[in-house]
CSV table of C-alpha atoms in Angstrom, one decimal:
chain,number,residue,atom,x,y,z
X,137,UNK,CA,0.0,0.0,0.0
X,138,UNK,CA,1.1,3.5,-0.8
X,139,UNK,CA,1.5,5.7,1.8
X,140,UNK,CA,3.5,8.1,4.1
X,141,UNK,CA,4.2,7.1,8.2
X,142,UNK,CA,5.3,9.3,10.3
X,143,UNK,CA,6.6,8.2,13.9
X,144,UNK,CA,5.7,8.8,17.0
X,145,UNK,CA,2.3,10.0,16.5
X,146,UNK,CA,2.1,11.6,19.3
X,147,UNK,CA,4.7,13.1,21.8
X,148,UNK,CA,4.6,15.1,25.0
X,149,UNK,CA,8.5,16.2,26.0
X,150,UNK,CA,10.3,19.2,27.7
X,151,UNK,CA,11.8,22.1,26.9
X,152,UNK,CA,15.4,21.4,25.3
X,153,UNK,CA,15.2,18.0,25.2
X,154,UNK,CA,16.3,17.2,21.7
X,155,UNK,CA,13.8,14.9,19.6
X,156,UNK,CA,13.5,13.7,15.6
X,157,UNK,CA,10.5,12.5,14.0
X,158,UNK,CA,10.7,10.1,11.2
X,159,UNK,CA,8.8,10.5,8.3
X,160,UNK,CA,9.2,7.8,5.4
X,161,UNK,CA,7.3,7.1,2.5
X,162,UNK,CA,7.4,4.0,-0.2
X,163,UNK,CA,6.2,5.8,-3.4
X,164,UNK,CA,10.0,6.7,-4.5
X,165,UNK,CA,8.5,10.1,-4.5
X,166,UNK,CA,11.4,12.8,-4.7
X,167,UNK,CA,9.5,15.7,-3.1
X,168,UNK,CA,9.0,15.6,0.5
X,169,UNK,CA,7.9,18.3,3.1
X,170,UNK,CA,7.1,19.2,6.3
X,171,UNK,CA,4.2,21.3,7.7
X,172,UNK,CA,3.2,22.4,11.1
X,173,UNK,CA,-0.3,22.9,11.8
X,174,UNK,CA,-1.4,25.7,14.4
X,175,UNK,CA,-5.1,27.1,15.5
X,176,UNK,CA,-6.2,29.7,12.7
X,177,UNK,CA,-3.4,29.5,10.4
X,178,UNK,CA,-3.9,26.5,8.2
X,179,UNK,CA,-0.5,24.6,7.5
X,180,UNK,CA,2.6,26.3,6.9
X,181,UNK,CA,6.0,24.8,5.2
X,182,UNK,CA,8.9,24.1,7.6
X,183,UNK,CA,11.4,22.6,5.5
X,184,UNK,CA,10.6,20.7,1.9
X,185,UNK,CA,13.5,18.4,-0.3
X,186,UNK,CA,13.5,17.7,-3.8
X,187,UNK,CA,15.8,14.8,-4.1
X,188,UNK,CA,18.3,13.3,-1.7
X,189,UNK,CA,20.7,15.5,0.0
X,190,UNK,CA,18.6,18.7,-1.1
X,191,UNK,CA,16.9,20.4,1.4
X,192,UNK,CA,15.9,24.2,1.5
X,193,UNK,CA,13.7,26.2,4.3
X,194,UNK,CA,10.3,27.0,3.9
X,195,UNK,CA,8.2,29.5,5.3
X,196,UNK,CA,8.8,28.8,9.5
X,197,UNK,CA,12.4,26.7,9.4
X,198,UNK,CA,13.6,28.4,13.0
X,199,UNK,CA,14.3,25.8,15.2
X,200,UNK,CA,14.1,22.8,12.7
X,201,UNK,CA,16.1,21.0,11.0
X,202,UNK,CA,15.8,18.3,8.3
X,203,UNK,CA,18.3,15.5,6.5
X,204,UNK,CA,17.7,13.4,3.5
X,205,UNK,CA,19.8,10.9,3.2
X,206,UNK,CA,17.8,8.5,1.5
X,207,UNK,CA,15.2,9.2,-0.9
X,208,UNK,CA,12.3,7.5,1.6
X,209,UNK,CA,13.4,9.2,4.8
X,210,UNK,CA,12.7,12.6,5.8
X,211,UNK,CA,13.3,13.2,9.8
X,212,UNK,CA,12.2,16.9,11.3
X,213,UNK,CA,14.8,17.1,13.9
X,214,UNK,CA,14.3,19.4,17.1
X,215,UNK,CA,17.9,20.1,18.6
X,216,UNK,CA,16.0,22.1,21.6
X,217,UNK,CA,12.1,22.0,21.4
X,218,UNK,CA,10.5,24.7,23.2
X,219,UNK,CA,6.4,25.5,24.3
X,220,UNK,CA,6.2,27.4,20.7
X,221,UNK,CA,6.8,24.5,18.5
X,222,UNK,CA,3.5,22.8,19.9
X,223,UNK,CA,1.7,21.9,17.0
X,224,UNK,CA,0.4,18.9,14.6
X,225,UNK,CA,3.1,18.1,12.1
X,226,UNK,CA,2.3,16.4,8.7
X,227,UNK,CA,4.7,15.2,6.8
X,228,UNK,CA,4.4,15.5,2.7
X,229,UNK,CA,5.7,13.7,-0.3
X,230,UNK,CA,5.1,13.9,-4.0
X,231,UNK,CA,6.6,13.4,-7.5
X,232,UNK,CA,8.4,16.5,-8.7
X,233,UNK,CA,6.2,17.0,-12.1
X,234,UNK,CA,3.1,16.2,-9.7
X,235,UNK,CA,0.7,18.5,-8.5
X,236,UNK,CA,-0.7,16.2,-5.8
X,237,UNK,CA,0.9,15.3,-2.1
X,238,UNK,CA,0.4,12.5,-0.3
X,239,UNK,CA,0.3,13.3,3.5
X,240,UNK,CA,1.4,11.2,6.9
X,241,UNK,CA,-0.9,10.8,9.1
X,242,UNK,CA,0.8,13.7,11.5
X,243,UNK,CA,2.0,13.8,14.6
X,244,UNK,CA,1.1,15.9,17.7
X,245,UNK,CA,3.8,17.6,19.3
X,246,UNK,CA,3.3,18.4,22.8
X,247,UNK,CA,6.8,21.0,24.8
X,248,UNK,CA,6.1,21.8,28.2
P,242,UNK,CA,2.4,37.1,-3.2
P,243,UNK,CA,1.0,33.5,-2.9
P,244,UNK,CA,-2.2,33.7,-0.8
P,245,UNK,CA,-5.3,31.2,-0.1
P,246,UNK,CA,-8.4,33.3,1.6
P,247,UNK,CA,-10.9,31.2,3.1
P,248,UNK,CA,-13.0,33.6,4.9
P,249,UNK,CA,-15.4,31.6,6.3
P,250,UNK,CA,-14.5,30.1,10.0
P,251,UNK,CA,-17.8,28.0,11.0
P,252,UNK,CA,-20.1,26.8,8.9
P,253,UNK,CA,-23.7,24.8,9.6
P,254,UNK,CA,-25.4,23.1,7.2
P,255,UNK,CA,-28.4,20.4,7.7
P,256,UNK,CA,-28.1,16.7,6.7
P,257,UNK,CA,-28.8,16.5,3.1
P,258,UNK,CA,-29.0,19.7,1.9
P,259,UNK,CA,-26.0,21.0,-0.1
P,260,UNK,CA,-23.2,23.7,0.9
P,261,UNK,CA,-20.8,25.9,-0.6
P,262,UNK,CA,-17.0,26.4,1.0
P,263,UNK,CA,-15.6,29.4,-0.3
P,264,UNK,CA,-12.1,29.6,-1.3
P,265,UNK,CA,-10.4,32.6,-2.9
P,266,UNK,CA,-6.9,32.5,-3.8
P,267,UNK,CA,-4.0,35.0,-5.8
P,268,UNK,CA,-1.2,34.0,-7.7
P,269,UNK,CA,1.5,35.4,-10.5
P,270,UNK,CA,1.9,31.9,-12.1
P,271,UNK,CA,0.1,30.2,-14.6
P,272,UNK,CA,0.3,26.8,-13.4
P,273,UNK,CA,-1.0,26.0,-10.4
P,274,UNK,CA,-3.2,23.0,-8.7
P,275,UNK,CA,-5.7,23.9,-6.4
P,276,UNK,CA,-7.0,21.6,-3.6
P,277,UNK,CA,-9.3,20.5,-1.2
P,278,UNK,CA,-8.6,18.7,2.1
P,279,UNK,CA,-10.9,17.0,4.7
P,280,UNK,CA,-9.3,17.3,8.3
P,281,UNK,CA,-11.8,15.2,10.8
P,282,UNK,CA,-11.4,15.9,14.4
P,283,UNK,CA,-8.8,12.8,14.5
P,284,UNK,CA,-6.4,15.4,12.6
P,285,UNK,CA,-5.4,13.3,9.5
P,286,UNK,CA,-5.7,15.4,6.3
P,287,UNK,CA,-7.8,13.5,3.6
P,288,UNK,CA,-7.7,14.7,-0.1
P,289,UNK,CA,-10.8,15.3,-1.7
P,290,UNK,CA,-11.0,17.1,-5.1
P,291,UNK,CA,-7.8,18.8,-7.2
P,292,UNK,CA,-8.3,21.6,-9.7
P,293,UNK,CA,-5.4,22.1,-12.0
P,294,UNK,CA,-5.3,26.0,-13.4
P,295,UNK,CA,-5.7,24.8,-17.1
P,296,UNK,CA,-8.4,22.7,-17.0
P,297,UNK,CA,-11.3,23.5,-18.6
P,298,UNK,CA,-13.5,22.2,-16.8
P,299,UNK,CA,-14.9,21.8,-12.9
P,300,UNK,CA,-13.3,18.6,-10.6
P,301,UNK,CA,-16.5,16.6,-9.4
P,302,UNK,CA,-14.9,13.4,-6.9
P,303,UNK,CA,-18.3,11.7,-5.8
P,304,UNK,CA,-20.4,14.3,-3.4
P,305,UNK,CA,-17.9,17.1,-3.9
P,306,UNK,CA,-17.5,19.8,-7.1
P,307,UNK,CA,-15.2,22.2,-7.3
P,308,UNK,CA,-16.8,25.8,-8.5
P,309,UNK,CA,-13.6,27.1,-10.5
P,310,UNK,CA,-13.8,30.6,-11.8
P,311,UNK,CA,-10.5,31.3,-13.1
P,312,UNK,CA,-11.1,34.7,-13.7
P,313,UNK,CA,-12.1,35.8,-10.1
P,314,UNK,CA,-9.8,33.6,-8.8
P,315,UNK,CA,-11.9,31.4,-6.5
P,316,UNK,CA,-12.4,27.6,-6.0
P,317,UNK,CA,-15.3,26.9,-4.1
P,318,UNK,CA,-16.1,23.6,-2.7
P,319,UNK,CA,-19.9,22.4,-2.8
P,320,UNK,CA,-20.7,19.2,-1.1
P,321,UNK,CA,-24.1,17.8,-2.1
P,322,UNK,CA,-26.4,15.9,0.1
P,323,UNK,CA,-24.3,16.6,3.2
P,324,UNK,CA,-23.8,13.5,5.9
P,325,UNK,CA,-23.0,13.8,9.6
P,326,UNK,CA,-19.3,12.3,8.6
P,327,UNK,CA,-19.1,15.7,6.7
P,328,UNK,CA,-18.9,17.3,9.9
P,329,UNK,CA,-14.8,18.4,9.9
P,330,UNK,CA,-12.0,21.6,8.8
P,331,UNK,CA,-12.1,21.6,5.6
P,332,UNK,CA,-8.3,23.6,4.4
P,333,UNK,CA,-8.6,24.7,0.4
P,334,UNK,CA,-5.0,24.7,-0.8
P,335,UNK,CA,-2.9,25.6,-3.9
P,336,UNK,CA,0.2,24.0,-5.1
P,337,UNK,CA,2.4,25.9,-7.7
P,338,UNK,CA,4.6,24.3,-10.1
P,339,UNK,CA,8.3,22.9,-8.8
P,340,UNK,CA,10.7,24.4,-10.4
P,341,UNK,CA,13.8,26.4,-10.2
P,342,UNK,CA,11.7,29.4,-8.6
P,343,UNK,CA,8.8,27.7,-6.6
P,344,UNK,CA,9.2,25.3,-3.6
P,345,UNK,CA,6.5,23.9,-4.5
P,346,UNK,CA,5.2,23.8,-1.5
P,347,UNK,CA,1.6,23.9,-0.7
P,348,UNK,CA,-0.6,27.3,0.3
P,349,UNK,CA,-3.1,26.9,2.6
P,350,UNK,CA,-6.1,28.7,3.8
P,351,UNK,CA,-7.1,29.1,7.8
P,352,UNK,CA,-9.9,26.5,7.0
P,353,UNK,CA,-13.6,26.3,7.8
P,354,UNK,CA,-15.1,24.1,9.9
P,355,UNK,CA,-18.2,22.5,9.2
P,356,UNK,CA,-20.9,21.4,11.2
P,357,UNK,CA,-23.8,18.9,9.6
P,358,UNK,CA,-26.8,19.4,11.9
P,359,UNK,CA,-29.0,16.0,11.8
């Protein structure tokens, strides 16, 4: 089955305690992205990739960071979380000539 | 600048009668893919209809039609014979091309959530 996973779905941690969550998909897509979801503001981009070892910063990068390595992975890495990155992340990939993204099924990010 | 307006924050609409999301968005580029997502109160985003910016004519996935006026630069979802599942956020998105000067990364609006009344 086609799809993107993202791990842990959920996660309650504390302030600088550092944290990744994986995102892989199995579509050999080439485009993969994060989002961050918050009350009133829809999704916005944090980081996106268009092929292995490209990555560039989207629209709210600070305090993020991203790797791709392989063409299925896509971690969001957190080096020191604090309460303002609370949120529901999704996870994104596509092919690059496609219009459409599949997305994870997100995880909620609780720093206290 | 890239913008999605979805001005609409709550919606009600009874059980099997149809309604209209509205969904305004702005754009320089040519090509573009509009979208609409479902977002359920257990948070996973579901696609449900894509637009693309030359197509001629309106999406229609099942229940859901896509009212594209190119010109006025609005995609609005209608949903016909609405069901208590309905009930959700519903985001309206666009996508532009990928390419040496766009992310492609997708624009969304604040969402509207919707409330089907039995």
């Amino acid at each position: 089955e086609a799809q993107v996973t993202q791990n842990p779905r959920y996660l309650i941690t504390v302030t600088g305690k550092k944290l990744t969550v994986t995102c892989s998909q199995n579509m050999n897509h080439e485009y993969m992205s994060w989002y961050r979801q918050d009350p009133g503001l829809g999704l916005r981009q944090i980081y996106y990739s268009m092929n292995v070892e490209v990555t560039d910063k989207g629209d709210v990068p600070e305090g993020y960071k991203v790797s791709r390595k392989e063409k299925r992975n896509f971690p969001l890495i957190l080096e020191s979380p604090s309460p303002n990155q609370t949120s529901l992340y999704f996870c994104a990939s596509s092919y690059l000539g496609s219009y459409e993204q599949y997305f994870g099924p997100g995880t909620r990010l609780t720093v206290t | 600048a890239q913008k999605i307006t979805q001005t609409q924050p709550g919606m009600f609409v009874q059980e099997k009668e149809a309604v209209t999301l509205d969904c305004t968005y702005d754009t320089s580029d040519p090509s573009y893919g509009l979208f609409w997502y479902k977002q359920p109160s257990s948070g996973e985003m579901i696609f449900l209809i894509y637009q693309g910016s030359y197509d001629q004519q309106n999406a229609t996935e099942g229940r859901y039609s896509l009212n594209f006026q190119k010109a006025r630069k609005s995609a609005n979802l209608v949903i016909s014979a609405s069901q208590l599942g309905d009930s959700a956020m519903y985001f309206c998105a666009m996508r532009e091309g990928v390419g040496s000067s766009n992310t492609g990364k997708l624009i969304f609006g604040q969402g509207t959530t919707l409330q089907v009344k039995p």
